[in-house]
Short mmCIF file of C-alpha atoms in Angstrom, two decimals:
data_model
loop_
_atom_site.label_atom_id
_atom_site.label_comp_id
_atom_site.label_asym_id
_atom_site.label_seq_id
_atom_site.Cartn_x
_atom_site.Cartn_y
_atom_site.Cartn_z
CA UNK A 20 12.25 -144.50 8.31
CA UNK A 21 10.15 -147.45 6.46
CA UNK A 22 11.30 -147.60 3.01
CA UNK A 23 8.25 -146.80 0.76
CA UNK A 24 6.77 -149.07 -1.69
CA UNK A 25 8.54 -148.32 -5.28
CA UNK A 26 6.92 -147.99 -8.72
CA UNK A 27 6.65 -151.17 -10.34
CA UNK A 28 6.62 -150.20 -13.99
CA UNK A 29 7.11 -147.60 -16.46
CA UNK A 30 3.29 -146.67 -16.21
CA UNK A 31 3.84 -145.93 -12.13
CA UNK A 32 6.55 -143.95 -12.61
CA UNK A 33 4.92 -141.68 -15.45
CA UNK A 34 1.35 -141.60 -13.63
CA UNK A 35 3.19 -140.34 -10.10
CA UNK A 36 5.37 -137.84 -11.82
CA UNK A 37 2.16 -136.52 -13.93
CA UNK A 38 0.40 -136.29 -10.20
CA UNK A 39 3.76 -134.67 -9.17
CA UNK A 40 3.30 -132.08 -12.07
CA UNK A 41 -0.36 -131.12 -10.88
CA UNK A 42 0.49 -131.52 -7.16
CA UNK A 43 4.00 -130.67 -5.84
CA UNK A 44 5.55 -133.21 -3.24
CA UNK A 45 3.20 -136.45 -4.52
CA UNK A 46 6.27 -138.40 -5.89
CA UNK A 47 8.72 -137.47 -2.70
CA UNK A 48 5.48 -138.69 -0.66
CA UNK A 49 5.59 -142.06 -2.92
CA UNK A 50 8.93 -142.66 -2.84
CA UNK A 51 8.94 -142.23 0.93
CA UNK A 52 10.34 -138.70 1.52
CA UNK A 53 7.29 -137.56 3.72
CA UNK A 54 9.28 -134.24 4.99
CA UNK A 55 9.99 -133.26 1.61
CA UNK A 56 6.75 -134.15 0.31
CA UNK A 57 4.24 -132.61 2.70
CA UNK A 58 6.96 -129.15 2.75
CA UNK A 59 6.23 -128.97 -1.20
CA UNK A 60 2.56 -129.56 -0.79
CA UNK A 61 2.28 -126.97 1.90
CA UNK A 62 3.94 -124.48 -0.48
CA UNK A 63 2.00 -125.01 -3.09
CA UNK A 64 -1.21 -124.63 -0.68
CA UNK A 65 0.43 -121.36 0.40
CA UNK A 66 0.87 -120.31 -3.19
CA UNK A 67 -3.01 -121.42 -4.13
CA UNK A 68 -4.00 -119.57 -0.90
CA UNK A 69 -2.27 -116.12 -1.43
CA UNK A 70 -3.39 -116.31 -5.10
CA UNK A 71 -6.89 -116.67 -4.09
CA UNK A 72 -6.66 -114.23 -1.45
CA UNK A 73 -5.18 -111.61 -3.82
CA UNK A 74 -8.23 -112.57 -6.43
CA UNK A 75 -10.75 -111.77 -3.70
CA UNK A 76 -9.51 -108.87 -1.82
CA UNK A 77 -8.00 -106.88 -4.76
CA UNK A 78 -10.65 -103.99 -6.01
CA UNK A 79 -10.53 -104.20 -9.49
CA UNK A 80 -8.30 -106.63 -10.58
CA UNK A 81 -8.74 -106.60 -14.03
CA UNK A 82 -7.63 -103.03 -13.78
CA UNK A 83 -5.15 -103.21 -11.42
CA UNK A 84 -3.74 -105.42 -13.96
CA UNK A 85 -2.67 -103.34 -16.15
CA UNK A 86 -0.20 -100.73 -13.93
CA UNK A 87 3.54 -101.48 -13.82
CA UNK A 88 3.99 -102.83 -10.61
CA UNK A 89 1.44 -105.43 -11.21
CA UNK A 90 2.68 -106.53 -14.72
CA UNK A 91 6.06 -106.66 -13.35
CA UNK A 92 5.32 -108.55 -10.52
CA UNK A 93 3.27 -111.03 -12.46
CA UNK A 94 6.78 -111.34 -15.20
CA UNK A 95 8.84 -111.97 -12.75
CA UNK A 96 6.67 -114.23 -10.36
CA UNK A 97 5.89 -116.50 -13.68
CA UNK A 98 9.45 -116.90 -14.67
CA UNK A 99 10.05 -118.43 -10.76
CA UNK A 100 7.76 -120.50 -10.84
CA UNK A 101 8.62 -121.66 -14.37
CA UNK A 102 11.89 -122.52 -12.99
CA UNK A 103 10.66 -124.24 -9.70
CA UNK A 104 7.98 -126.05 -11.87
CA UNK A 105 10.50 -127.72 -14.25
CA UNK A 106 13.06 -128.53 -11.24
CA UNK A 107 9.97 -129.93 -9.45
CA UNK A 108 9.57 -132.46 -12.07
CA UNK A 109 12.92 -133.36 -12.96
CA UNK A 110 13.41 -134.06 -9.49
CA UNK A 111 9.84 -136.04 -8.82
CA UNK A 112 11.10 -138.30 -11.88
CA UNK A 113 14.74 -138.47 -9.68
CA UNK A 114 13.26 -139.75 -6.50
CA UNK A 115 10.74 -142.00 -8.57
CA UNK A 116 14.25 -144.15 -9.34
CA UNK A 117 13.86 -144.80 -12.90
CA UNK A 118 17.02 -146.53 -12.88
CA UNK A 119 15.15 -149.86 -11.48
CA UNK A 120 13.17 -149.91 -14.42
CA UNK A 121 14.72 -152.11 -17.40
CA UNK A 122 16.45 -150.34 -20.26
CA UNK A 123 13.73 -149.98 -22.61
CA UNK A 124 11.34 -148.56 -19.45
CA UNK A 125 13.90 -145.88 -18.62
CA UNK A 126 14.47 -144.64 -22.29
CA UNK A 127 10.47 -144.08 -22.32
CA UNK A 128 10.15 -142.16 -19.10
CA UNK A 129 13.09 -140.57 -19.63
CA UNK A 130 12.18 -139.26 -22.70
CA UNK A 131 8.31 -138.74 -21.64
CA UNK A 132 9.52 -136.87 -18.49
CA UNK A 133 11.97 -134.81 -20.45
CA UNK A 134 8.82 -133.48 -22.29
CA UNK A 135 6.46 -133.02 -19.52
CA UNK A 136 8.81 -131.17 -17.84
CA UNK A 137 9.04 -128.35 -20.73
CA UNK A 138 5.43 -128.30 -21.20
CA UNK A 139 4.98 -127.26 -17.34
CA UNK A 140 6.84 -124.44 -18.31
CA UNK A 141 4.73 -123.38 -21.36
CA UNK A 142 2.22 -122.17 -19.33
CA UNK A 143 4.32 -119.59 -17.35
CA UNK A 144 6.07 -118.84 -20.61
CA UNK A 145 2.80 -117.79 -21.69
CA UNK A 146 1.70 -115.57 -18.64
CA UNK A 147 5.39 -113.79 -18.56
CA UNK A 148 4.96 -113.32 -22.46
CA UNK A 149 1.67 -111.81 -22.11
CA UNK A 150 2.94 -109.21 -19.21
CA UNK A 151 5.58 -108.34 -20.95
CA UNK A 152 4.05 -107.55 -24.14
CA UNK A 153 1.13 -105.64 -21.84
CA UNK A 154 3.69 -103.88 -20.42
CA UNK A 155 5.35 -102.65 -24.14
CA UNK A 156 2.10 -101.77 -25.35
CA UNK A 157 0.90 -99.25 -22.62
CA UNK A 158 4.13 -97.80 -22.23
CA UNK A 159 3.93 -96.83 -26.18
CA UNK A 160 0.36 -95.75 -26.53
CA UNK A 161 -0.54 -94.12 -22.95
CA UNK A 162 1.30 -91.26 -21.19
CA UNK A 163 2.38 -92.42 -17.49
CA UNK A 164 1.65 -89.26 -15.78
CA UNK A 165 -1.93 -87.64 -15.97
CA UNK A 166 -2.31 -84.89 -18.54
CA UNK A 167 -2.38 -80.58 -17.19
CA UNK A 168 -6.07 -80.74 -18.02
CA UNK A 169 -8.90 -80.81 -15.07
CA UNK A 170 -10.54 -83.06 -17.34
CA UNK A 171 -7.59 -86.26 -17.18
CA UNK A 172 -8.88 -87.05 -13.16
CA UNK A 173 -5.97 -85.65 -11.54
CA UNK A 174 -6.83 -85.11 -8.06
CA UNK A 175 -10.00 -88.07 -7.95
CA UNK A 176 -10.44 -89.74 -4.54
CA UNK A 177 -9.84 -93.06 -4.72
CA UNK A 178 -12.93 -94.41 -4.19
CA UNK A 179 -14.27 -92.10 -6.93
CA UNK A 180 -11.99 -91.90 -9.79
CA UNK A 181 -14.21 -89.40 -11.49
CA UNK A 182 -14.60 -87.14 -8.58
CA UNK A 183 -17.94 -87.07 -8.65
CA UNK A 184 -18.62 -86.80 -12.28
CA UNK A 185 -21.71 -89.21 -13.40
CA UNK A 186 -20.61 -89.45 -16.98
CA UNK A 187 -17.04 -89.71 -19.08
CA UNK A 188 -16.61 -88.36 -22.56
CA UNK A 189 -14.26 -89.93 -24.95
CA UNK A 190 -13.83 -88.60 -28.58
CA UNK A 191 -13.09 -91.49 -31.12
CA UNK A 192 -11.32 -90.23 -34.08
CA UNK A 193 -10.39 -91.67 -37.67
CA UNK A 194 -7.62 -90.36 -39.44
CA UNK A 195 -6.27 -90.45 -42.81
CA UNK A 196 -2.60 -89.18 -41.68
CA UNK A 197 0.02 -91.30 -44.30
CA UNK A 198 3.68 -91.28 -45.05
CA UNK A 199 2.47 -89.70 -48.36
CA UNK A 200 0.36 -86.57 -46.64
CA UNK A 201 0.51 -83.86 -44.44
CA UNK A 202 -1.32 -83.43 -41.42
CA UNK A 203 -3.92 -85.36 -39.44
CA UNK A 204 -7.45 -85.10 -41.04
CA UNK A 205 -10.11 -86.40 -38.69
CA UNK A 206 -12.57 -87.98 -40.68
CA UNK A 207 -14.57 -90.18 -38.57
CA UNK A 208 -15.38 -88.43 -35.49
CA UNK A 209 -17.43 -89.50 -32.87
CA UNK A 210 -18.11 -88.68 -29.07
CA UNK A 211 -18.36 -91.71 -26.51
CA UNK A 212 -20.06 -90.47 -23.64
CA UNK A 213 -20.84 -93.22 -20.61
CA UNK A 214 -22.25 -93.43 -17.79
CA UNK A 215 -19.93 -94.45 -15.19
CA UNK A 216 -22.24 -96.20 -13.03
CA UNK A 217 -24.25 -98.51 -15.60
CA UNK A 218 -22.03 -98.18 -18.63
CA UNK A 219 -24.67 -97.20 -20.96
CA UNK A 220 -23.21 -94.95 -23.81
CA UNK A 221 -24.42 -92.66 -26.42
CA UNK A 222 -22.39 -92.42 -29.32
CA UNK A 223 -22.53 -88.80 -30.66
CA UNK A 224 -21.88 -89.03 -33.97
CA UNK A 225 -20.17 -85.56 -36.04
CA UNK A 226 -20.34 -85.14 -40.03
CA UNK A 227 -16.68 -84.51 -41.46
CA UNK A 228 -18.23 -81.66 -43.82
CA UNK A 229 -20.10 -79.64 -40.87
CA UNK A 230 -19.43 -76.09 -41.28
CA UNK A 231 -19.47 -72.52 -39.62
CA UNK A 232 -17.79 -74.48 -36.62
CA UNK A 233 -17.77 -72.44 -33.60
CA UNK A 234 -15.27 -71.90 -31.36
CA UNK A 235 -15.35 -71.48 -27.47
CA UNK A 236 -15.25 -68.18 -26.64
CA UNK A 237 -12.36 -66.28 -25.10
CA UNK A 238 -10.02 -69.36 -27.26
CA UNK A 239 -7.41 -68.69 -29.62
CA UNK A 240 -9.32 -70.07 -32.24
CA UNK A 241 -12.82 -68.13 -31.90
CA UNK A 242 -10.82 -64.83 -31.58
CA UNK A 243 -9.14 -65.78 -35.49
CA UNK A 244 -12.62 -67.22 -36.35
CA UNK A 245 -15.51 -64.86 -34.17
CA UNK A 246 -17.73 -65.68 -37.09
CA UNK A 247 -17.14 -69.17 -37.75
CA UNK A 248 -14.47 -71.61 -39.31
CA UNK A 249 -14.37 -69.70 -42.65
CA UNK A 250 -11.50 -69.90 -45.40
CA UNK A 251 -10.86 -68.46 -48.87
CA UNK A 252 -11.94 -72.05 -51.23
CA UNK A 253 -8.56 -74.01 -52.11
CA UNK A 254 -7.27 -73.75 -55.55
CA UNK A 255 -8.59 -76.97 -56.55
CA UNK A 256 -12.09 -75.70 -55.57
CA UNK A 257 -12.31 -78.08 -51.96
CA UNK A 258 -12.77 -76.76 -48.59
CA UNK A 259 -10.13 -76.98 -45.92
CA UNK A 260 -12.26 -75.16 -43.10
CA UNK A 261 -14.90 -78.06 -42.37
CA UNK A 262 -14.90 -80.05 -39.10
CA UNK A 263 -12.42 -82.35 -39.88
CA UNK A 264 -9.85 -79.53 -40.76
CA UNK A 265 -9.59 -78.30 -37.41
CA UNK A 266 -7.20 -80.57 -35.27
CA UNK A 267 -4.46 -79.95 -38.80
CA UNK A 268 -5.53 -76.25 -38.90
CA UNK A 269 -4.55 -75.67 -35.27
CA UNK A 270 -1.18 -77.95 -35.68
CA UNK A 271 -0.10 -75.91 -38.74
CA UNK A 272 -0.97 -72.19 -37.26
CA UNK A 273 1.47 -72.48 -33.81
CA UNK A 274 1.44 -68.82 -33.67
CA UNK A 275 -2.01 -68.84 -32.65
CA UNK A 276 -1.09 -70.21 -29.65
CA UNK A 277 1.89 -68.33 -28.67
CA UNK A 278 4.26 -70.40 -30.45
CA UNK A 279 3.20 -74.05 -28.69
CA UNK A 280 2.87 -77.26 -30.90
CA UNK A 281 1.05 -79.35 -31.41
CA UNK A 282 -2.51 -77.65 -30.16
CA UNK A 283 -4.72 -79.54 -32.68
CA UNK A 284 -5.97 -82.61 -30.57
CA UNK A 285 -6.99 -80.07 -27.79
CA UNK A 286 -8.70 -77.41 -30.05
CA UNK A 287 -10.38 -80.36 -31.23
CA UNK A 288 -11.58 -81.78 -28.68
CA UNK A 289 -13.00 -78.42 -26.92
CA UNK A 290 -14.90 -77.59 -30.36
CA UNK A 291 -16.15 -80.77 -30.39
CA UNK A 292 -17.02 -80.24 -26.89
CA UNK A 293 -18.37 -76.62 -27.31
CA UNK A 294 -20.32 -78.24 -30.29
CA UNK A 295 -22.44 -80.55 -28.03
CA UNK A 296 -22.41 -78.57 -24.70
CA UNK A 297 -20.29 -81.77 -22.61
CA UNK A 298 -17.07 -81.77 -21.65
CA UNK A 299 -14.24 -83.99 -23.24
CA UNK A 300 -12.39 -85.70 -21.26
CA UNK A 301 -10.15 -87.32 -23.54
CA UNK A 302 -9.21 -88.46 -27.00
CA UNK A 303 -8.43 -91.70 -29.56
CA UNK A 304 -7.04 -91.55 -32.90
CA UNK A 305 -6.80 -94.35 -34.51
CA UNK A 306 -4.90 -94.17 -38.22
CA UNK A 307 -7.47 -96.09 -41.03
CA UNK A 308 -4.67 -98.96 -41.22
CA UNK A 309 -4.48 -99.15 -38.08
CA UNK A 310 -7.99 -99.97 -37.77
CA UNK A 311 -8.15 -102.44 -40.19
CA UNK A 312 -5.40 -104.33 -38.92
CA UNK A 313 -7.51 -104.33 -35.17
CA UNK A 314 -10.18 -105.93 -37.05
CA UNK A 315 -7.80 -108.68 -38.58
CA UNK A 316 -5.93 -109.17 -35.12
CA UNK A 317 -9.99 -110.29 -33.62
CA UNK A 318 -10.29 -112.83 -36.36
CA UNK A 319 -12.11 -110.34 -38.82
CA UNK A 320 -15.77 -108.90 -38.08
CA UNK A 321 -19.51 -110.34 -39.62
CA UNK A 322 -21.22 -107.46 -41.06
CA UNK A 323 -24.02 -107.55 -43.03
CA UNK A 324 -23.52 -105.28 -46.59
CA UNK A 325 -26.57 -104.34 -47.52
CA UNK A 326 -25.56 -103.60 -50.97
CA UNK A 327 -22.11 -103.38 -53.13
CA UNK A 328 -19.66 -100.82 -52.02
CA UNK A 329 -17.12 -99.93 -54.22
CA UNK A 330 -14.15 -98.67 -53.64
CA UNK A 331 -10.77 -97.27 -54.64
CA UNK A 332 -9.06 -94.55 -56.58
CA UNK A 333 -10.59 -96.05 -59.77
CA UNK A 334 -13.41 -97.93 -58.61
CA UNK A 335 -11.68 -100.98 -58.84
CA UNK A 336 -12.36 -102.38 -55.28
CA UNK A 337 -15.37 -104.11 -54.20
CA UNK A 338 -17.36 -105.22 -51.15
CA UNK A 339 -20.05 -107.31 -52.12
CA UNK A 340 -23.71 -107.61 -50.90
CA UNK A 341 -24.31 -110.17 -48.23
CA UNK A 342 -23.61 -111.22 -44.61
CA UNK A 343 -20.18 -112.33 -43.81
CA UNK A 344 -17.15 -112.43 -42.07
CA UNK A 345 -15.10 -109.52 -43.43
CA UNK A 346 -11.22 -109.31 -43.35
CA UNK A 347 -9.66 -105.84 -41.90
CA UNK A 348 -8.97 -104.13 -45.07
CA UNK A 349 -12.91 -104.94 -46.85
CA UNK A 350 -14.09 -103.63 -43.34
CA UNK A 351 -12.43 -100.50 -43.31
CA UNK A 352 -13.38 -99.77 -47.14
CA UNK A 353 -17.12 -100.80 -46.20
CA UNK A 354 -16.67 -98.30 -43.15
CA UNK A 355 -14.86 -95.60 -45.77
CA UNK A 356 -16.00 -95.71 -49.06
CA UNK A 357 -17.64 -92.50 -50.61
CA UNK A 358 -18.06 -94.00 -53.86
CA UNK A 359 -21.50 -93.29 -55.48
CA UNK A 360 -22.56 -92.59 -51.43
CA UNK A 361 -22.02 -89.47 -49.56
CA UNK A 362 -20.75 -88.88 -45.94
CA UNK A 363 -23.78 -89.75 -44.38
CA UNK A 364 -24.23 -93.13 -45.59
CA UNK A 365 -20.14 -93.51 -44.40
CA UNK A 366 -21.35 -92.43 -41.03
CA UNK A 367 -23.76 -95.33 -41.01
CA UNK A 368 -21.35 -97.84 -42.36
CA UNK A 369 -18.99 -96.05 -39.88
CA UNK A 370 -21.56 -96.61 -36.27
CA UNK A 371 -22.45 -100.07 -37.95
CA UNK A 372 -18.64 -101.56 -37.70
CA UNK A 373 -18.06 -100.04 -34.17
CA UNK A 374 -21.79 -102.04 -33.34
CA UNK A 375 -19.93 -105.25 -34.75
CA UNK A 376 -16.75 -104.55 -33.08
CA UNK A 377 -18.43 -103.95 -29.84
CA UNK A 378 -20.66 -107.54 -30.05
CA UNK A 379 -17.97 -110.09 -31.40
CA UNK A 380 -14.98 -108.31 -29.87
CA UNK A 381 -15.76 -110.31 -26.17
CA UNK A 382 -13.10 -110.71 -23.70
CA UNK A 383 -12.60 -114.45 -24.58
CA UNK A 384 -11.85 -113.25 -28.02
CA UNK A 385 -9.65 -110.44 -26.89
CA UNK A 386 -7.78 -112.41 -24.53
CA UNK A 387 -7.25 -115.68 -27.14
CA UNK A 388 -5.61 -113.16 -30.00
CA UNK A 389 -3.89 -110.29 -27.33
CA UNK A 390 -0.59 -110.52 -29.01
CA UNK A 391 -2.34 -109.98 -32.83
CA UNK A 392 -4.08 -106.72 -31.04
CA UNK A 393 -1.38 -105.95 -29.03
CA UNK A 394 0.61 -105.47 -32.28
CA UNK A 395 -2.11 -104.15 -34.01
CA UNK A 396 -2.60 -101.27 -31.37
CA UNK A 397 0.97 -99.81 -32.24
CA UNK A 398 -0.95 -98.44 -35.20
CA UNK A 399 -2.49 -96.39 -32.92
CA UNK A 400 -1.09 -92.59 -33.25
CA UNK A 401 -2.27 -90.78 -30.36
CA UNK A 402 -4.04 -90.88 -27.62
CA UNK A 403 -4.11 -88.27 -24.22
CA UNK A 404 -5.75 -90.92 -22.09
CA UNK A 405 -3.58 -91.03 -18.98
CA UNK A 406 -2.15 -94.18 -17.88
CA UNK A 407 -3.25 -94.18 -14.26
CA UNK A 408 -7.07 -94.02 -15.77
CA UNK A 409 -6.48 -97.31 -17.34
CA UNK A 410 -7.24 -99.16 -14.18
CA UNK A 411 -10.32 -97.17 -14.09
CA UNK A 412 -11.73 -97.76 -17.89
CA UNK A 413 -10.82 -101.29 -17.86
CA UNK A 414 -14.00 -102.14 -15.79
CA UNK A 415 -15.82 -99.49 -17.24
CA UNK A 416 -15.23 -100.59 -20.79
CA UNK A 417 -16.51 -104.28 -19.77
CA UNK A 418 -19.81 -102.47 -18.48
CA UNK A 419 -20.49 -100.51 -21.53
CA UNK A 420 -19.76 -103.71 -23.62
CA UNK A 421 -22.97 -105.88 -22.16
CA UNK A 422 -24.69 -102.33 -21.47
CA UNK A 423 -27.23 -100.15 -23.59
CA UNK A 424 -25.72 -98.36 -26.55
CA UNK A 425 -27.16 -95.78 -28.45
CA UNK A 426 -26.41 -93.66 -31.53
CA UNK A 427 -26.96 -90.29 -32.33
CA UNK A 428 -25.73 -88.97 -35.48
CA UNK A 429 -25.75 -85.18 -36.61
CA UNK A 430 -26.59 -85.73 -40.24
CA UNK A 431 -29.74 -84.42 -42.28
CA UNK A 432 -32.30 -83.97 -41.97
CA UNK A 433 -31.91 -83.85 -38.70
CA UNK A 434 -29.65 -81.15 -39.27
CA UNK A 435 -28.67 -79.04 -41.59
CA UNK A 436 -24.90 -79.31 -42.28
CA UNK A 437 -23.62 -75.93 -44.37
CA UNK A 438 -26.15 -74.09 -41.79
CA UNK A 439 -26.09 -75.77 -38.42
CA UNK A 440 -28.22 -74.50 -35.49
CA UNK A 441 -25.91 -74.64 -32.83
CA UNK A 442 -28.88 -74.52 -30.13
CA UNK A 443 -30.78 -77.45 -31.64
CA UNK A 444 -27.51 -79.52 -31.94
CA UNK A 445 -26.67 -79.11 -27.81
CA UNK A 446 -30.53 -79.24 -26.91
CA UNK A 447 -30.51 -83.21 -29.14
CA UNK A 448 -27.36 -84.23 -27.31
CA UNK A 449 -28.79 -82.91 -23.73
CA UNK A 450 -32.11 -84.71 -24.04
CA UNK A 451 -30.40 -87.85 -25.97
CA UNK A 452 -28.15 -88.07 -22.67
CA UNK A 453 -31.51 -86.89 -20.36
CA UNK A 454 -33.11 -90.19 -22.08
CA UNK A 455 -30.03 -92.38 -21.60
CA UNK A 456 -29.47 -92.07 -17.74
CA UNK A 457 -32.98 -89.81 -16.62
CA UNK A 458 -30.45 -87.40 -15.67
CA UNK A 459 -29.88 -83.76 -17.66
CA UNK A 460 -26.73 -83.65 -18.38
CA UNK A 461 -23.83 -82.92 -15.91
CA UNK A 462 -22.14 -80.08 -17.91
CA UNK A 463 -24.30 -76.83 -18.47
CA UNK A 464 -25.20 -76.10 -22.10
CA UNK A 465 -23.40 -72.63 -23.69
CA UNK A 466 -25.25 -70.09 -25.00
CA UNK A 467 -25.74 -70.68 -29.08
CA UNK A 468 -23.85 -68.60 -31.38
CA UNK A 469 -25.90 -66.92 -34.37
CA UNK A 470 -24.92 -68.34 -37.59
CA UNK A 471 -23.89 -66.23 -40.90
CA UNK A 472 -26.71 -65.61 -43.03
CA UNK A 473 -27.20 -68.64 -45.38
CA UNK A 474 -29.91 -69.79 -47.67
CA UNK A 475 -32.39 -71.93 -45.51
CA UNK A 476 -32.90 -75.50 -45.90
CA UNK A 477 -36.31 -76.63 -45.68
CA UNK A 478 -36.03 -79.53 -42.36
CA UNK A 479 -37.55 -82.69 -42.63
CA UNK A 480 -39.63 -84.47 -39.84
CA UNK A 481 -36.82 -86.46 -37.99
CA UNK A 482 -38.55 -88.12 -35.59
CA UNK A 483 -36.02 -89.83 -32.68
CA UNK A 484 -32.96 -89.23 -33.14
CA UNK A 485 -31.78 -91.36 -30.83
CA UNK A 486 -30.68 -95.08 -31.96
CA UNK A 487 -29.51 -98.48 -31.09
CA UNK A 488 -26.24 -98.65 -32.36
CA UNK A 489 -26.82 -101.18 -34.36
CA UNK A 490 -30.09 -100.01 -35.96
CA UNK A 491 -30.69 -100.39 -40.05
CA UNK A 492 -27.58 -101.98 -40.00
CA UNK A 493 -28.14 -104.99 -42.74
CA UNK A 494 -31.64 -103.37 -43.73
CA UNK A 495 -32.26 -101.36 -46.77
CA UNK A 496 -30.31 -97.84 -47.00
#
């Protein structure tokens, strides 16, 4: 074999081994170990080639991404090729014979190859990290097996993981649950609903203080309640039979359902449902903190505050006027605050932080702090959202963030909270949806239910009630 022409300095030796770093069998070809060489750089071809071939055949592969199989696969392929990679290059600077060099050149490479060689491995360190922690995070927040319920896609053909459904309804709930109280009260609520084809959503947006809720009929809950959600006044004079006192309700009244527990997340989300004539398919609740610590894990959120909001049990918190970056907790107190407002200006606040959310939150982002959000999502109490869906709303959720989002929020005068028409509120959400996708919408509108005799509120002129998102957000209230 002809002997191969050897480094003649420090500077060779490094610059090969670097080349060796970025392509595998360069420093065995130098230093005149052509079988080696050319094996390694076929290899790494082969690897390159599969890769690509995986990225090009694999229907949805952001989704796919996030089953087991796949994140194991990916933790335990990184952590090989960590190894290989750091062998690689100790063994590139081997065959480079540093020992020719003098004394002073070998403690340099030496000590420069020592380092390159770990920071080859950062990189798998990184993608085994993130699979792992992708892995933790699912398994805590999403069931692995599909829920009882028609609604969780059990039964979907693959090519159509909504069976045939044009449209996917997702209820977004805040709650207030804390070490200190008892029960979940859901006082954000609002309905997702998105098309599966464009990912244009209308955000349905539900007043904590709506009352007379209705029940579906032939439930549990409308046979206790056949003339609404009604209970005696509590002794401190506040009302525990408004919208958000359903999903606690249900949870603390098991006998209702012949003994089974836990029954408020479903009894909410079929009122909710019943409420708007759709169907829900599933359910979010996020815990206030837990929201606030989201927002701190993405780097914070710009909002524009149109005026001060104050805050706190004695007014001693403040978000002041003006557009900036704001930090998790100021965001959820913006969102929050009742002070000297009312629940409809939360609801605005509310629709104007999930518009900011949705804009700055962009994959880059997402990707750049996933450990911060990973963590943050443990705050996350419940969801029903099955785990096999993920693959499916991983795609959608990247349509619906560059899509067309609009807001519709049940608040007066559009309607008229203590004495809702039940008709009107279904007939808004059908034609808001009707106007979204020029479809009516997929799931037929129940019959209304008369309402108990109440003094009449005199309606104002609405106009649309449909919204971007984002609209009067940082204009005057």
């Amino acid at each position: 074999m002809r002997q191969a022409k050897k480094p003649a300095n420090a500077g060779a030796v490094l610059g090969w081994l670097a080349l060796a770093a970025l392509a595998p069998g360069a420093a065995h070809l130098r230093a005149g170990r052509r079988r080696t060489g050319l094996t390694l750089l076929s290899c790494y071809a082969a690897v390159l080639l599969a890769l690509l071939a995986v990225a090009l055949t694999t229907d949805n592969l952001l989704g796919s991404l996030t089953e087991d199989s796949w994140l194991t696969a990916i933790l335990v392929g990184a952590a090989v090729l960590g190894a290989a990679w750091f062998a690689l290059v100790v063994h590139s600077f081997v065959v480079l014979r540093p020992g020719r060099l003098p004394q002073s050149g070998q403690i340099v490479t030496g000590t420069l190859a020592g380092l390159l060689a770990v920071a080859v491995v950062i990189p798998f360190g990184m993608v085994s990290q993130l699979a792992w922690t992708s892995r933790r995070t699912i398994e805590g927040i999403f069931a692995e097996a599909p829920s009882d319920a028609p609604s969780s896609g059990t039964g979907e053909r693959p090519e159509d993981p909504w069976a045939g459904r044009e449209r996917v309804n997702i209820l977004l709930l805040g709650g207030d649950a804390d070490d200190n109280r008892i029960g979940v009260r859901t006082d954000s609520m609002n309905l997702a609903s998105v098309d599966v084809r464009t990912g244009d959503t209308v955000l349905f947006s539900l007043p904590r203080n709506l009352e007379d809720v209705r029940f579906r009929p032939g439930t549990p809950m409308a046979r206790r309640f056949p003339d609404g959600f009604t209970l005696p006044p509590d002794p401190g004079g506040g009302r525990s039979d408004l919208l958000n006192s359903v999903w606690e309700y249900a949870d603390a009244h098991p006998e209702l359902f012949d003994g089974k527990q836990h029954q408020g997340p479903q009894v909410l989300m079929d009122t909710v449902g019943y409420t708007l004539g759709l169907q829900v398919d599933w359910y979010v609740l996020v815990n206030i903190w837990g929201f606030a610590r989201i927002i701190d894990a993405i780097g914070g959120v710009t909002i524009t505050v149109e005026q001060d909001v104050v805050f706190g049990k004695y007014n001693e918190g403040l978000v002041k006027a003006g557009t900036r970056k704001l930090k998790g907790a100021d965001a959820m107190w913006y969102a929050r605050s009742r002070t000297y407002s009312d629940d409809y200006t939360r609801m605005r606040r509310q629709r104007c932080v999930l518009g900011a959310l949705l804009d700055q939150a962009d994959p880059a982002t997402v990707l750049a702090r996933f450990n911060r959000i990973a963590l943050a999502t443990k705050e996350l109490i419940r969801t029903d959202i099955p785990r096999p869906m993920l693959k499916h709303l991983v795609p959608l959720a990247l349509k619906v963030k560059n899509a067309e989002v609009s807001s519709v929020q049940f608040v007066p005068p559009l309607i008229n909270t203590g004495r809702p028409d039940w008709k009107e509120i279904r007939d808004i959400a059908d034609k808001a949806l009707r106007d979204s996708t020029g479809t009516a919408s997929p799931v037929a509108t129940p019959s209304s239910t008369p309402s108990r005799k109440k003094p009449a509120t005199p309606k104002a002129e609405s106009g649309n009630p449909v919204q971007r998102i984002t609209e009067g957000c940082g204009g005057p209230l």
